[in-house]
Amino acid sequence: MIVEVITPDKVLFSGEAVSVKLPGSGGSFEAYINHAPLISSLEKGTVIVRTDSGDQSFDVSGGIVEVLNNKVVVLA
């Protein structure tokens, strides 16, 4: 699936991923390939993007995530 982690200043990550772990407002959750569509607010925490070449983590102070058609867009 395609994952984009975007801030007002720059794109932190854009590429293929196996999964992404997110600090949701109701608790952390993980999105995988073919995940059900959703939109959620994010709390302060760490976004972990899992790729074939390893994990990348990004600290966020909140934001919004959209999961739709094997694309995850994180606005932090």
mmCIF file of C-alpha atoms in Angstrom:
data_model
loop_
_atom_site.group_PDB
_atom_site.id
_atom_site.type_symbol
_atom_site.label_atom_id
_atom_site.label_comp_id
_atom_site.label_asym_id
_atom_site.label_seq_id
_atom_site.Cartn_x
_atom_site.Cartn_y
_atom_site.Cartn_z
ATOM 1 C CA MET A 1 0.000 0.000 0.000
ATOM 2 C CA ILE A 2 1.055 3.611 -0.468
ATOM 3 C CA VAL A 3 1.745 5.661 2.677
ATOM 4 C CA GLU A 4 2.266 9.420 2.848
ATOM 5 C CA VAL A 5 3.212 11.253 6.054
ATOM 6 C CA ILE A 6 2.819 14.983 5.438
ATOM 7 C CA THR A 7 3.393 18.058 7.615
ATOM 8 C CA PRO A 8 2.700 21.689 6.686
ATOM 9 C CA ASP A 9 6.437 22.088 6.009
ATOM 10 C CA LYS A 10 7.359 18.936 4.087
ATOM 11 C CA VAL A 11 6.652 15.347 3.133
ATOM 12 C CA LEU A 12 8.279 13.088 5.744
ATOM 13 C CA PHE A 13 7.545 9.811 3.941
ATOM 14 C CA SER A 14 6.014 8.777 0.640
ATOM 15 C CA GLY A 15 6.243 5.232 -0.626
ATOM 16 C CA GLU A 16 5.248 1.580 -0.387
ATOM 17 C CA ALA A 17 4.670 0.054 3.037
ATOM 18 C CA VAL A 18 3.527 -3.216 4.545
ATOM 19 C CA SER A 19 1.647 -1.495 7.403
ATOM 20 C CA VAL A 20 1.478 1.707 9.410
ATOM 21 C CA LYS A 21 0.893 2.030 13.162
ATOM 22 C CA LEU A 22 -0.894 5.198 14.269
ATOM 23 C CA PRO A 23 -1.629 6.947 17.597
ATOM 24 C CA GLY A 24 -5.407 7.293 17.172
ATOM 25 C CA SER A 25 -7.528 9.435 19.492
ATOM 26 C CA GLY A 26 -9.304 6.313 20.745
ATOM 27 C CA GLY A 27 -6.083 4.318 21.043
ATOM 28 C CA SER A 28 -3.326 3.182 18.740
ATOM 29 C CA PHE A 29 -4.195 1.083 15.701
ATOM 30 C CA GLU A 30 -2.496 -0.408 12.682
ATOM 31 C CA ALA A 31 -3.556 -0.261 9.021
ATOM 32 C CA TYR A 32 -2.633 -3.068 6.616
ATOM 33 C CA ILE A 33 -3.091 -3.770 2.915
ATOM 34 C CA ASN A 34 -6.836 -3.927 2.039
ATOM 35 C CA HIS A 35 -7.767 -2.185 5.310
ATOM 36 C CA ALA A 36 -11.348 -0.935 5.585
ATOM 37 C CA PRO A 37 -11.769 2.753 4.703
ATOM 38 C CA LEU A 38 -11.542 5.130 7.670
ATOM 39 C CA ILE A 39 -10.802 8.658 8.777
ATOM 40 C CA SER A 40 -9.480 9.248 12.290
ATOM 41 C CA SER A 41 -7.959 11.993 14.379
ATOM 42 C CA LEU A 42 -4.499 11.403 15.819
ATOM 43 C CA GLU A 43 -3.086 12.175 19.245
ATOM 44 C CA LYS A 44 0.489 13.021 20.155
ATOM 45 C CA GLY A 45 2.617 9.942 19.578
ATOM 46 C CA THR A 46 4.664 8.031 17.040
ATOM 47 C CA VAL A 47 3.697 6.935 13.539
ATOM 48 C CA ILE A 48 5.565 3.760 12.575
ATOM 49 C CA VAL A 49 5.757 2.895 8.880
ATOM 50 C CA ARG A 50 6.774 -0.712 8.248
ATOM 51 C CA THR A 51 8.428 -1.340 4.882
ATOM 52 C CA ASP A 52 10.228 -4.317 3.370
ATOM 53 C CA SER A 53 13.527 -2.616 4.221
ATOM 54 C CA GLY A 54 12.662 -1.851 7.861
ATOM 55 C CA ASP A 55 10.667 0.480 10.085
ATOM 56 C CA GLN A 56 10.659 4.260 10.006
ATOM 57 C CA SER A 57 9.157 6.267 12.867
ATOM 58 C CA PHE A 58 7.895 9.832 12.993
ATOM 59 C CA ASP A 59 6.833 11.720 16.123
ATOM 60 C CA VAL A 60 3.601 13.688 15.646
ATOM 61 C CA SER A 61 1.761 16.093 17.912
ATOM 62 C CA GLY A 62 -1.650 15.227 16.450
ATOM 63 C CA GLY A 63 -3.341 15.223 13.070
ATOM 64 C CA ILE A 64 -5.692 13.323 10.788
ATOM 65 C CA VAL A 65 -5.333 10.034 8.911
ATOM 66 C CA GLU A 66 -7.316 8.750 5.937
ATOM 67 C CA VAL A 67 -7.199 5.116 4.816
ATOM 68 C CA LEU A 68 -8.800 4.470 1.423
ATOM 69 C CA ASN A 69 -8.118 2.043 -1.444
ATOM 70 C CA ASN A 70 -4.714 0.867 -0.143
ATOM 71 C CA LYS A 71 -3.503 4.423 0.403
ATOM 72 C CA VAL A 72 -2.837 5.927 3.832
ATOM 73 C CA VAL A 73 -2.452 9.694 4.096
ATOM 74 C CA VAL A 74 -1.282 11.092 7.446
ATOM 75 C CA LEU A 75 -1.621 14.860 7.877
ATOM 76 C CA ALA A 76 0.399 15.747 10.977
#
